[in-house]
Coordinates of C-alpha atoms in Angstrom, one line a residue:
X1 CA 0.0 0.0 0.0
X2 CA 1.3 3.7 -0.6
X3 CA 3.0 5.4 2.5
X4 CA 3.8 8.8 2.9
X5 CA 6.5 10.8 1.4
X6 CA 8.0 14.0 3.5
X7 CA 5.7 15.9 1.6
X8 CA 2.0 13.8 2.2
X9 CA 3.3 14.2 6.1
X10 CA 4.0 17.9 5.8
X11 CA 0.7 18.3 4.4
X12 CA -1.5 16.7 6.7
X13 CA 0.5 17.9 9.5
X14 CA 0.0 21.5 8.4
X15 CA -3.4 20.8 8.4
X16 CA -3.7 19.8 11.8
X17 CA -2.0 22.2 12.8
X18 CA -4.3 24.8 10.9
X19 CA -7.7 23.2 12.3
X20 CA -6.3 23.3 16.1
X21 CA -6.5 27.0 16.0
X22 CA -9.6 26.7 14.2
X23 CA -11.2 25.2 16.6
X24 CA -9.3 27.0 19.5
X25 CA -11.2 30.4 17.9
X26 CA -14.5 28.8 18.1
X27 CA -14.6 27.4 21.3
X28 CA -13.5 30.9 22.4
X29 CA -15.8 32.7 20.6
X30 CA -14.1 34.0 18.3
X31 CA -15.9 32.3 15.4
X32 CA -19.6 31.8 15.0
X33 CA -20.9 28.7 13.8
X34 CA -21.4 29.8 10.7
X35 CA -18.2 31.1 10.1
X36 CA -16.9 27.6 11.1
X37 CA -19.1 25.4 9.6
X38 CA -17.4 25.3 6.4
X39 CA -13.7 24.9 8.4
X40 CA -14.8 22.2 9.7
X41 CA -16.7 20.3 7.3
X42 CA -13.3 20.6 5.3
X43 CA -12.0 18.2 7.8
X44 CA -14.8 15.9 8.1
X45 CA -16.7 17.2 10.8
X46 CA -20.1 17.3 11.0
X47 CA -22.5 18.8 13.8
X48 CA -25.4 15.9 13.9
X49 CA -28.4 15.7 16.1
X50 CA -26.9 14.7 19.5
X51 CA -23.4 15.5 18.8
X52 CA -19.8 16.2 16.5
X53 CA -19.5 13.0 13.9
X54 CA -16.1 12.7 12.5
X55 CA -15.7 11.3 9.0
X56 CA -12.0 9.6 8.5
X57 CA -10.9 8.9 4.8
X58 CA -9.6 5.2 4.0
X59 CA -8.3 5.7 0.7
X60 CA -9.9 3.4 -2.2
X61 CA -10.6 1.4 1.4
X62 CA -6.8 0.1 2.2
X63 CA -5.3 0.2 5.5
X64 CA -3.1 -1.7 7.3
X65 CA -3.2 -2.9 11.3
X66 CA -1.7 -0.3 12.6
X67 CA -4.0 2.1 11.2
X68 CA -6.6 -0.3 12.2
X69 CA -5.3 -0.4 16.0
X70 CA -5.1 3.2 15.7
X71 CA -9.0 3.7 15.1
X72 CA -10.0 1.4 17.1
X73 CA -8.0 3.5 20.0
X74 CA -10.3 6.1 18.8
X75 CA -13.5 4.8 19.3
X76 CA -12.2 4.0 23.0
X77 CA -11.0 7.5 23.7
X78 CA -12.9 9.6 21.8
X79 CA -16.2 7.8 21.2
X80 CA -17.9 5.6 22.9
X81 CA -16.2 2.8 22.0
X82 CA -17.3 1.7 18.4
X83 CA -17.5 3.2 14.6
X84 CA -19.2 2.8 12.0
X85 CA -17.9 2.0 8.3
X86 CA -19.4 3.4 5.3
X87 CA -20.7 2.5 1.6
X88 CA -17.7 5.7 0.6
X89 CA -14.7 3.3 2.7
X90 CA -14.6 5.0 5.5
X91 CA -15.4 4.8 9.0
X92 CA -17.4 7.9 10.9
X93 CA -17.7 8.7 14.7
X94 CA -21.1 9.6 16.0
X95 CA -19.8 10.7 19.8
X96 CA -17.3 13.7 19.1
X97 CA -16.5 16.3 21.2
X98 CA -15.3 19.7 19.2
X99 CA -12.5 19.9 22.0
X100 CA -10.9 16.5 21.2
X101 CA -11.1 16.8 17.2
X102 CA -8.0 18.3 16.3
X103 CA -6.1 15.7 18.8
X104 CA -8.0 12.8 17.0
X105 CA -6.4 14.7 13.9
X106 CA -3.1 14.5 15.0
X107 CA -3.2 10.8 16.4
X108 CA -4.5 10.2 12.7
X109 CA -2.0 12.0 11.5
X110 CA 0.9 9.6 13.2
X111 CA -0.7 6.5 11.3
X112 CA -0.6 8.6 7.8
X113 CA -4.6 8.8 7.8
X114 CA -6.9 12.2 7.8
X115 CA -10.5 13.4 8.0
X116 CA -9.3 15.9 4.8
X117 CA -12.1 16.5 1.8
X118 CA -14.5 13.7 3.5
X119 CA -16.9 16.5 3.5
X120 CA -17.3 19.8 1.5
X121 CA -18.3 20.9 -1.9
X122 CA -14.5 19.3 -3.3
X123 CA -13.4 15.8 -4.5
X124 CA -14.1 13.5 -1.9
X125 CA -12.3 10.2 -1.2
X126 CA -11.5 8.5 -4.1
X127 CA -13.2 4.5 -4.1
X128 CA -12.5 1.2 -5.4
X129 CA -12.9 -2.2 -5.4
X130 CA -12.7 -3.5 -2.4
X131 CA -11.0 -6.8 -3.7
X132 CA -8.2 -4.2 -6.0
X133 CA -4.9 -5.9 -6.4
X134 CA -6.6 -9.6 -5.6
X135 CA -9.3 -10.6 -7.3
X136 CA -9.0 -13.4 -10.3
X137 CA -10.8 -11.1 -12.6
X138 CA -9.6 -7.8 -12.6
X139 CA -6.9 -6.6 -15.7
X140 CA -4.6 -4.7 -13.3
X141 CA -4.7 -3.2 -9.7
X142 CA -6.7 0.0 -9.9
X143 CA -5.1 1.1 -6.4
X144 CA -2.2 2.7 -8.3
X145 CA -4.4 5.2 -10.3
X146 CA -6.9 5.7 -7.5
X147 CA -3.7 7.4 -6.1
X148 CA -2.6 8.8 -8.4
X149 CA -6.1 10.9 -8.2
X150 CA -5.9 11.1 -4.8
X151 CA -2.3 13.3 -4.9
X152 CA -3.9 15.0 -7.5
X153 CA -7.2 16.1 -5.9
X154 CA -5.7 17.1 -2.9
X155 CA -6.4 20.3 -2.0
X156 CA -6.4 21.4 -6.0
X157 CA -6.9 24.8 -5.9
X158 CA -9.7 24.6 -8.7
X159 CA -11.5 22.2 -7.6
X160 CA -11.6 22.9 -3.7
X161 CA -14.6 25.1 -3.8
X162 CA -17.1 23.1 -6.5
X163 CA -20.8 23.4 -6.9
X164 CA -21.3 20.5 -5.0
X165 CA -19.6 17.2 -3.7
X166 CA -17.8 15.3 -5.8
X167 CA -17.3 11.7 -6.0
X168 CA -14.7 9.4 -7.9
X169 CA -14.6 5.9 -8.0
X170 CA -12.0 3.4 -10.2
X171 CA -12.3 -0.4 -10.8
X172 CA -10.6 -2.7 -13.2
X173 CA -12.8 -5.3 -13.8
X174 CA -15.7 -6.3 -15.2
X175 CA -17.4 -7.3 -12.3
X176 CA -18.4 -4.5 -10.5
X177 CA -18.0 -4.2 -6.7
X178 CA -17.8 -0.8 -5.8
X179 CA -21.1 0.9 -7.9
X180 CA -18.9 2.3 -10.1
X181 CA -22.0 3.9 -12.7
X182 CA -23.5 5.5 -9.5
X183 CA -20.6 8.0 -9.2
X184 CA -20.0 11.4 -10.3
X185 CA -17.3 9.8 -12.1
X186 CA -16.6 6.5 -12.3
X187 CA -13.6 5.1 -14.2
X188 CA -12.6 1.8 -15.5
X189 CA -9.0 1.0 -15.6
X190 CA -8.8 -1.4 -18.8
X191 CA -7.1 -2.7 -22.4
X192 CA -7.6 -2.1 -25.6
X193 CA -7.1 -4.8 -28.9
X194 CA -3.4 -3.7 -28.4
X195 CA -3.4 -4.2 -25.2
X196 CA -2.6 -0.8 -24.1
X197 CA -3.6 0.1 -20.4
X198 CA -6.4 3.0 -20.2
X199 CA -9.3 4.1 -18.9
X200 CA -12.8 4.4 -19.8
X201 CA -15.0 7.2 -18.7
X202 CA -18.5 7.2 -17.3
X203 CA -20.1 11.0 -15.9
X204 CA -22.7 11.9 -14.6
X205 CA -24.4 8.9 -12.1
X206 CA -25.6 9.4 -8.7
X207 CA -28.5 9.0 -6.1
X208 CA -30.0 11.4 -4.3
X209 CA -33.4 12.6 -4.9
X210 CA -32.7 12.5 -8.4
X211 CA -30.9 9.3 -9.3
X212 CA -29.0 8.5 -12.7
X213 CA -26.8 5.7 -14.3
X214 CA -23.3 7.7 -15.8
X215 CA -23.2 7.6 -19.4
X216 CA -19.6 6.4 -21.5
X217 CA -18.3 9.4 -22.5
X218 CA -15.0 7.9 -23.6
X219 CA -14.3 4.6 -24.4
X220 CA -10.2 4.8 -23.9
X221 CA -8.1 7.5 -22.7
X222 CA -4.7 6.1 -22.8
X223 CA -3.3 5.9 -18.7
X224 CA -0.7 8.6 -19.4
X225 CA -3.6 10.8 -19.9
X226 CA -6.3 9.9 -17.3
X227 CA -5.3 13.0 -15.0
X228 CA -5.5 15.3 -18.0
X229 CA -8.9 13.8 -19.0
X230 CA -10.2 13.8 -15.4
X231 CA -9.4 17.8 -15.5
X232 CA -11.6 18.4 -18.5
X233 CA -14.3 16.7 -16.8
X234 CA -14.3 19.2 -14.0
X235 CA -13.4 22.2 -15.7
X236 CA -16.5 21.8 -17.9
X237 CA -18.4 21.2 -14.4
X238 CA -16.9 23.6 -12.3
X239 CA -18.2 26.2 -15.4
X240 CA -21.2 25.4 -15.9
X241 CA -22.5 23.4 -12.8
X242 CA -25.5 25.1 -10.7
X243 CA -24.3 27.0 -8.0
X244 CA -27.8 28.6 -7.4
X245 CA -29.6 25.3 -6.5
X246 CA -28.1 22.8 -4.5
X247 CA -30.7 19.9 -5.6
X248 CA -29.6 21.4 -9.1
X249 CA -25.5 21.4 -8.6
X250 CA -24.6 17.7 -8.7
X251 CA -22.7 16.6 -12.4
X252 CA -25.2 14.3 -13.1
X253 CA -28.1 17.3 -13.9
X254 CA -25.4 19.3 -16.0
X255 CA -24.8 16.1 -17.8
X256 CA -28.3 15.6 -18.2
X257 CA -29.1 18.8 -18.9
X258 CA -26.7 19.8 -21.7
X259 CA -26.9 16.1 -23.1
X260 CA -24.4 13.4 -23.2
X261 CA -23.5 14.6 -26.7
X262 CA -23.0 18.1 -25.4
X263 CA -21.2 17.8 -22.2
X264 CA -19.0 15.3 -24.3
X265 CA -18.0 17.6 -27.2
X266 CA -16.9 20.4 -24.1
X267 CA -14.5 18.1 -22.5
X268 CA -13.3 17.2 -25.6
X269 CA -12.5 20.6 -26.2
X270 CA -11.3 21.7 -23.4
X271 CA -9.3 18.0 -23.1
X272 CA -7.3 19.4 -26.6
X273 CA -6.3 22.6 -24.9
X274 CA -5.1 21.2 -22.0
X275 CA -2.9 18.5 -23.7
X276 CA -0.3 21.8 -24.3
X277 CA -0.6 23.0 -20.8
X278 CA 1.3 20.0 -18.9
X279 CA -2.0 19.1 -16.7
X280 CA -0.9 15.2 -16.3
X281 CA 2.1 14.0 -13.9
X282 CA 4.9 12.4 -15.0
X283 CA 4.8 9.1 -16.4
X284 CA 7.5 8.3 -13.7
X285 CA 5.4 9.6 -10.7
X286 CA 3.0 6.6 -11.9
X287 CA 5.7 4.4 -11.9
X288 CA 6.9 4.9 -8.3
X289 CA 3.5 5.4 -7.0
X290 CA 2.8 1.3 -8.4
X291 CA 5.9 0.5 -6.7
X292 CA 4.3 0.9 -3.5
X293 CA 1.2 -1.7 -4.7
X294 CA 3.6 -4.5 -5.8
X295 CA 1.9 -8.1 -4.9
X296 CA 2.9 -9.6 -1.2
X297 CA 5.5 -12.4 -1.3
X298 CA 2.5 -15.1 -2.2
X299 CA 4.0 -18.9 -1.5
X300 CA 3.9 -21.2 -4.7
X301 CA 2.7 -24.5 -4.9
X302 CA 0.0 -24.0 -2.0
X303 CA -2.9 -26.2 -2.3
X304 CA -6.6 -25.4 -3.1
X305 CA -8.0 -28.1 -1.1
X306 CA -9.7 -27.5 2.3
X307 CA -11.5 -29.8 5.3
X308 CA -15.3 -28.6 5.3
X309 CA -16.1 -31.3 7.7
X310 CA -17.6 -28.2 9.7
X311 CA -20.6 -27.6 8.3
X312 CA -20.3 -23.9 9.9
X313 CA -17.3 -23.2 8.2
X314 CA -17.9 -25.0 5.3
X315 CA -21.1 -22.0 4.8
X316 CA -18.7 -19.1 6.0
X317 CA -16.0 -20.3 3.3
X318 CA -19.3 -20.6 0.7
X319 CA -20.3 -17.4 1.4
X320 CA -17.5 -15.0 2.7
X321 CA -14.8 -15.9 0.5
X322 CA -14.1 -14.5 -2.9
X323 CA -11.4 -16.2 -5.2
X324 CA -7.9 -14.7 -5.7
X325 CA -5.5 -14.4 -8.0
X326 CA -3.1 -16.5 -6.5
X327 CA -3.5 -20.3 -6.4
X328 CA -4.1 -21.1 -2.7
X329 CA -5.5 -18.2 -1.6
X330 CA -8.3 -15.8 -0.9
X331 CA -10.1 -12.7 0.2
X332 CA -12.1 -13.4 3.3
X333 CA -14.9 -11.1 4.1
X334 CA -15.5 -10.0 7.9
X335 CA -19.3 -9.6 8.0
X336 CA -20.5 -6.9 10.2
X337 CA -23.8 -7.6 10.1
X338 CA -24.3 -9.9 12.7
X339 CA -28.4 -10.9 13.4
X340 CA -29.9 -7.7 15.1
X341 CA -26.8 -5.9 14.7
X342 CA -26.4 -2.3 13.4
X343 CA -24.6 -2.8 9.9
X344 CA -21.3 -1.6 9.6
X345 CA -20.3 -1.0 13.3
X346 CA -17.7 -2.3 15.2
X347 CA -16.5 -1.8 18.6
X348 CA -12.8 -1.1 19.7
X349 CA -12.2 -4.7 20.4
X350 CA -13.3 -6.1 17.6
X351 CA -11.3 -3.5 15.4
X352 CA -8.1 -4.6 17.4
X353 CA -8.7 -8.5 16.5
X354 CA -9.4 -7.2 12.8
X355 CA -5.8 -5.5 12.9
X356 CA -4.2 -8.6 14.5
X357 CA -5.5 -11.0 11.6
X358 CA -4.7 -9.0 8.9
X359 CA -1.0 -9.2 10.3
X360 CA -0.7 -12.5 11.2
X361 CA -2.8 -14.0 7.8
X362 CA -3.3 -11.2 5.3
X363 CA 0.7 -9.6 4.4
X364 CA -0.9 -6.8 7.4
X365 CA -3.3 -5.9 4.3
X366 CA -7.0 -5.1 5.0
X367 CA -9.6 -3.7 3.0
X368 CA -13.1 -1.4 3.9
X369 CA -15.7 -3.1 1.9
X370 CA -18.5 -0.7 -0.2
X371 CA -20.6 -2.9 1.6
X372 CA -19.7 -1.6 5.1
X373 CA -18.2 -5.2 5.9
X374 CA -13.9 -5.4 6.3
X375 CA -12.0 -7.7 3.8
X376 CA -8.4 -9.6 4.4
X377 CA -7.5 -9.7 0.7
X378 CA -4.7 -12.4 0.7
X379 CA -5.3 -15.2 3.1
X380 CA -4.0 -18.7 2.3
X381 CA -6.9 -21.6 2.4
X382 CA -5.1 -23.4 4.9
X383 CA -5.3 -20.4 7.7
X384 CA -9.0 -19.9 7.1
X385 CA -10.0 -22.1 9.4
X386 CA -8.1 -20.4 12.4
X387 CA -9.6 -17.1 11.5
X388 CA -12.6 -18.1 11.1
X389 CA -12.7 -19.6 14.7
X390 CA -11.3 -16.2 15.9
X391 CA -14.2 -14.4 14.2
X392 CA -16.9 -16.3 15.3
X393 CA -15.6 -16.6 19.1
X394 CA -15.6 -12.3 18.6
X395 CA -19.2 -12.5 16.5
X396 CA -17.6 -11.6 13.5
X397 CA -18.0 -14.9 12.0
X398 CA -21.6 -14.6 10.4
X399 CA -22.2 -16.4 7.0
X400 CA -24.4 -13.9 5.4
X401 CA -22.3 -12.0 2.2
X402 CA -24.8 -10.5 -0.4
X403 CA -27.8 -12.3 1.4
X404 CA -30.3 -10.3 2.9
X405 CA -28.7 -10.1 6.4
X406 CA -25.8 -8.8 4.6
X407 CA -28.2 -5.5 4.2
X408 CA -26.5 -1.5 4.3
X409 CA -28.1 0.7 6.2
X410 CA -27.7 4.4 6.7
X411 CA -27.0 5.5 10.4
X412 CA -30.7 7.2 9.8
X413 CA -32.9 9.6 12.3
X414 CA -30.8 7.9 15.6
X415 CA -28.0 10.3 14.6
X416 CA -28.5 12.2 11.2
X417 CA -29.8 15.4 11.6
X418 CA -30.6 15.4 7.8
X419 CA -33.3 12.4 7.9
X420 CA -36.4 11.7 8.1
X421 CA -37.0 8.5 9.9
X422 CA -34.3 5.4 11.2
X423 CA -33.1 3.1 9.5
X424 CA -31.2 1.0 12.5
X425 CA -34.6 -0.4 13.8
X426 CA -35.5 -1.3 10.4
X427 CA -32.5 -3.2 9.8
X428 CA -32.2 -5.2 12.9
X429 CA -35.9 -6.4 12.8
X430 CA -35.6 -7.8 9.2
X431 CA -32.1 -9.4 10.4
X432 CA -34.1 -10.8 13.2
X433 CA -37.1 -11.6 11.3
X434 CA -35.0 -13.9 8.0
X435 CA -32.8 -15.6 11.1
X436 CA -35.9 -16.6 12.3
X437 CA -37.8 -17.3 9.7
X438 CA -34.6 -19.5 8.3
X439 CA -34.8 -18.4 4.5
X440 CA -31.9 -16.2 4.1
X441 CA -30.2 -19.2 2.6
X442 CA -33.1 -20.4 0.7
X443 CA -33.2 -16.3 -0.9
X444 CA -29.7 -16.3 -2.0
X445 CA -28.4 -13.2 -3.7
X446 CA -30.6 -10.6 -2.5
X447 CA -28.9 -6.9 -1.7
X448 CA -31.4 -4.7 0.7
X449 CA -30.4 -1.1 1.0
X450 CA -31.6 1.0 3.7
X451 CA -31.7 5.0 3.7
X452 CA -33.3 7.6 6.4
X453 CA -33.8 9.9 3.8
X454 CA -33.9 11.0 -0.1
X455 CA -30.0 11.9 0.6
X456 CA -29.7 7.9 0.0
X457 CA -26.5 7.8 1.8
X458 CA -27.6 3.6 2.1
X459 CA -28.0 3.5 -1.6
X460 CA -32.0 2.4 -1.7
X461 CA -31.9 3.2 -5.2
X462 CA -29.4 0.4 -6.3
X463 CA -30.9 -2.3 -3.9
X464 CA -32.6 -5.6 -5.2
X465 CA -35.1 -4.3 -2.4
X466 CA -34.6 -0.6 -1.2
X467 CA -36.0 1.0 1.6
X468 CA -36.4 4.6 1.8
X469 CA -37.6 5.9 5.2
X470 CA -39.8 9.6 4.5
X471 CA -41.8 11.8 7.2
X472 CA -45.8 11.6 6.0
X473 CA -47.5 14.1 8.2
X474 CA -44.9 13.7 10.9
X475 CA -45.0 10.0 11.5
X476 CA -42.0 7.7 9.6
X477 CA -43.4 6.0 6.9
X478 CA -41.0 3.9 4.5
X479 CA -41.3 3.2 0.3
X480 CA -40.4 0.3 -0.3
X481 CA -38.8 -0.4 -4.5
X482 CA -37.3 -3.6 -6.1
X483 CA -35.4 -3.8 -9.2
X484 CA -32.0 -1.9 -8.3
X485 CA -28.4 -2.5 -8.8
X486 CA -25.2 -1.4 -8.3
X487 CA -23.3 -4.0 -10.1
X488 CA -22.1 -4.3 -14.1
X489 CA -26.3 -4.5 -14.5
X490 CA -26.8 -1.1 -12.7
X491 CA -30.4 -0.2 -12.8
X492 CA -32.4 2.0 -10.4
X493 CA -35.4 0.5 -8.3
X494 CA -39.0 1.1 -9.2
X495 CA -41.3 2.1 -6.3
X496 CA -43.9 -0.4 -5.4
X497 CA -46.5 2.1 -4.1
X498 CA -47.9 3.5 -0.5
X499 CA -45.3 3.4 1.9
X500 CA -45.7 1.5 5.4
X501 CA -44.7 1.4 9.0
X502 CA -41.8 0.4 10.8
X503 CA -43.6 -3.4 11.3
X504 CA -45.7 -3.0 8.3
X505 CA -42.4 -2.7 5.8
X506 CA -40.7 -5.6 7.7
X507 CA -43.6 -7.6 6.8
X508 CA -43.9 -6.2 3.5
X509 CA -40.5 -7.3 2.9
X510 CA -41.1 -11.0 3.6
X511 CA -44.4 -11.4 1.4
X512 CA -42.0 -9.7 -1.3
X513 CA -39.7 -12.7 -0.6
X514 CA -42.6 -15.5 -0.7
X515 CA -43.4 -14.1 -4.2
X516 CA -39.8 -14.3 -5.1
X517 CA -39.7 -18.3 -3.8
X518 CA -42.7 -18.9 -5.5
X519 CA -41.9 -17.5 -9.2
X520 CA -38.4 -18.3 -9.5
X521 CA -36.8 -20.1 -12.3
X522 CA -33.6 -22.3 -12.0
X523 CA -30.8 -20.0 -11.3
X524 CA -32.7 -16.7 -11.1
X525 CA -31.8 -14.3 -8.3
X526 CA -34.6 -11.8 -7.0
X527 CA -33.5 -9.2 -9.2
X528 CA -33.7 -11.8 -12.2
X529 CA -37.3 -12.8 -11.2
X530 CA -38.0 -9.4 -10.7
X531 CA -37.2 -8.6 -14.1
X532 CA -38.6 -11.6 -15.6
X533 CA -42.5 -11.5 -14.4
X534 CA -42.0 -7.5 -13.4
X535 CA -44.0 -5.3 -10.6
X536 CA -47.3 -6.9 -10.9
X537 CA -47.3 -10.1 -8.8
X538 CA -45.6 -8.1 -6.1
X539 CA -48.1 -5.5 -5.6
X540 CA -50.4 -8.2 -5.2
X541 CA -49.3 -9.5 -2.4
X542 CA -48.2 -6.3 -1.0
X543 CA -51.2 -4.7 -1.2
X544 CA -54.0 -7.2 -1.9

């Protein structure tokens, strides 16, 4: 993974430095909260309904134990003992104290980590696939270019004060893992018929209140380019994007808007002119920047056989595991969604077991999922049995990837000050309710998204089944939509029609799944039966 140079540390140091006094003035009165607001947000801090939340930025979601230990140390000092990780790779704070920010800053700062651009209208932290520089089926690691991006993004002077937020992701397979069309841009790292490395370009997705699927707006930018190109996009953006209407500012209305055909013939344009203007880093800064993302010392020869005896690991192997490039090994996926948990949380302790596997089993390599679950990218076969008795004696071990129980979930009205109804309740009762019932393994494949509000910070829109929680004449009502998807078939989820209560959505969500078991054809996942027989059978049951 990439560490620091003099001039990363300098950097985030100075920024430390810089939001001490910041804070200093504010405390003292010197600031209003309005004067500070956008200070602080500019360092991931957020004032939410009971307290500070601090946002920390995992780059493209890879961190090693000792930056693992170090947020887990955190949580103990700072919080109250947990955090919570996020669909954007990175983990948040709900328990802060405005006294103890810029000393959670600095102890970041000592593990090469920071809470800079998580929030503010500026390039956000760039994402990735969570399995990057492991999986059998990606062309290359994407990590390099992803940080590449991120040096470049970095408090760029342009782009620090955009119409809105603005989010980047990078991938290198087909497979997608990390919603790559649902992003402001999203960028796949890939070859042409001469097998030249490049990227293509999609612009212009999102969710929100006003979702969209990025159209290709280039098919191949050649890699010593990508920076160049990336510019264009935003200078035609930063131009033209709404700055009058926030609901209006996001790249995916401008794209809209002007017209894929437009939009396209601008960057274009302005791509050409900056091709003279020395825009893209040396070839050579890519070079040493890959350096850092060369593959572990893997051992040869290992065998792919395992004892599944266990019938408890034999389903956590099934179900948790993804395969890896390397014979003998895998990427083993740390569910936190236990039954009747809150997804993506994690207490100190379990953080500090987390760090101690990925040293002892995974090259000190681990990964924050899109999914709000923590991966171990390289594990031989032959340790996975010893980690997954550690993770279950912990309750980490739950067998439940991309089932239902593997559902994300938005921290919702508990803590947002933004939303409109929770979303915690609503995901532990239908955790409780499939672990009861017993058909989470029957159901298969089936991706539930939570969100507390149109914001869709748990991605409702791109769920198999999305739940949106909404305040109808001051009482929490949820819609409830099938049909989504975040993956390489991307498609946005159709609402079913009234909304329903807390109970009455849990419920609604299991006579959704009888339909499902009832229709299905050989092979189909709910979003295939979905698709097949469409809307109509569901709304039956729904709503007789």
């Amino acid at each position: 993974m990439y560490q620091y140079d003099q001039y990363d540390q300098a950097m985030v140091d100075a920024r430390v430095a810089e939001f001490r006094d910041q804070c200093r003035r504010r405390l003292e009165g010197h600031l209003t909260e309005d004067q500070f607001k956008p200070l602080r947000l500019m360092n991931g801090l957020y004032l939410q309904l009971h307290a500070y939340m601090l946002r920390v930025a995992v780059p493209y979601g890879t961190l090693n134990s000792r930056q693992m230990h170090m947020l887990a140390d955190i949580a103990d000092k700072y919080d109250r003992g947990y955090g919570h990780f996020t669909t954007r790779q990175n983990i948040q704070y709900n328990w802060i104290k405005l006294e103890d920010a810029a000393d959670i800053l600095a102890d970041l700062s000592k593990v090469e980590m920071h809470a800079i651009q998580t929030s503010g209208n500026c390039i956000r932290n760039i994402s990735s696939d969570h399995f990057s520089g492991a999986a059998a089926d990606e062309v290359i690691d994407p990590r390099p270019y992803a940080e590449l991006m991120r040096q470049w993004s970095s408090f760029h002077p342009e782009f620090s004060y955009l119409p809105r937020k603005f989010k980047f992701c990078v991938i290198a397979s087909e497979k997608d893992r990390a919603a790559m069309r649902l992003h402001d841009i999203g960028i796949r790292i890939l070859k042409n018929e001469k097998g030249e490395v490049g990227a293509r370009f999609h612009v212009g997705g999102g969710m929100g209140r006003t979702p969209m699927i990025s159209p290709v707006i280039r098919d191949f930018v050649p890699v010593d380019q990508l920076i160049t190109y990336a510019e264009a996009c935003l200078r035609v953006y930063n131009r033209y994007g709404r700055r009058d209407n926030k609901y209006k500012a996001r790249i995916k209305i401008l794209v809209h808007e002007l017209g894929k055909e437009e939009y396209t013939r601008q960057v274009e344009e302005e791509f050409q002119h900056l091709l003279d203007q020395g825009v893209e880093p040396p070839y050579a800064e890519l070079e040493r920047i890959k350096a850092y993302f060369a593959d572990p010392a893997f051992e040869e020869g290992l065998s792919d056989d395992l004892d599944l005896s266990d019938p408890d690991f034999a389903l956590w192997v099934k179900t948790n595991t993804n395969p890896h490039k390397q014979a003998g090994y895998v990427s083993a996926v740390i569910s936190l969604k236990p039954v009747g948990g809150i997804p993506g949380d994690a207490t100190a302790e379990q953080m500090h077991l987390i760090a101690d596997l990925a040293k002892d089993y995974s090259f000190d390599e681990l990964r924050v999922m899109h999914t709000q679950n923590i991966g171990l990218p390289h594990v031989k076969k032959a340790d996975l049995y010893a980690i997954w008795q550690k993770l279950d004696a912990a309750g980490l071990g739950t067998a439940n990837l991309d089932q239902i129980g593997d559902m994300i979930a938005c921290p919702g009205l508990d803590y947002c000050s933004l939303a409109n109804a929770r979303s915690i309740p609503v995901a532990q009762k239908i955790s409780q309710r499939f672990d009861k019932n017993g058909k989470s393994a029957a159901l298969g494949e089936l991706k539930l998204k939570i969100s507390g509000c149109i914001n869709a910070c748990g991605h409702h829109h791109a769920g198999h089944i999305g739940i949106l929680g909404v305040d109808r004449k001051g009482k929490e009502n949820y819609q409830l939509s099938f049909g989504g998807s975040e993956g390489e078939d991307t498609s946005l989820a159709k609402i079913t029609g009234p909304g329903f209560d807390e109970d009455g959505v849990v419920d609604a969500v299991d006579k959704a799944t009888d339909v499902y078991l009832r229709e299905r054809q050989d092979g189909e996942r709910f979003l295939d039966t979905y698709r097949r027989i469409g809307m109509a059978p569901f709304k039956e049951a729904l709503y007789d």
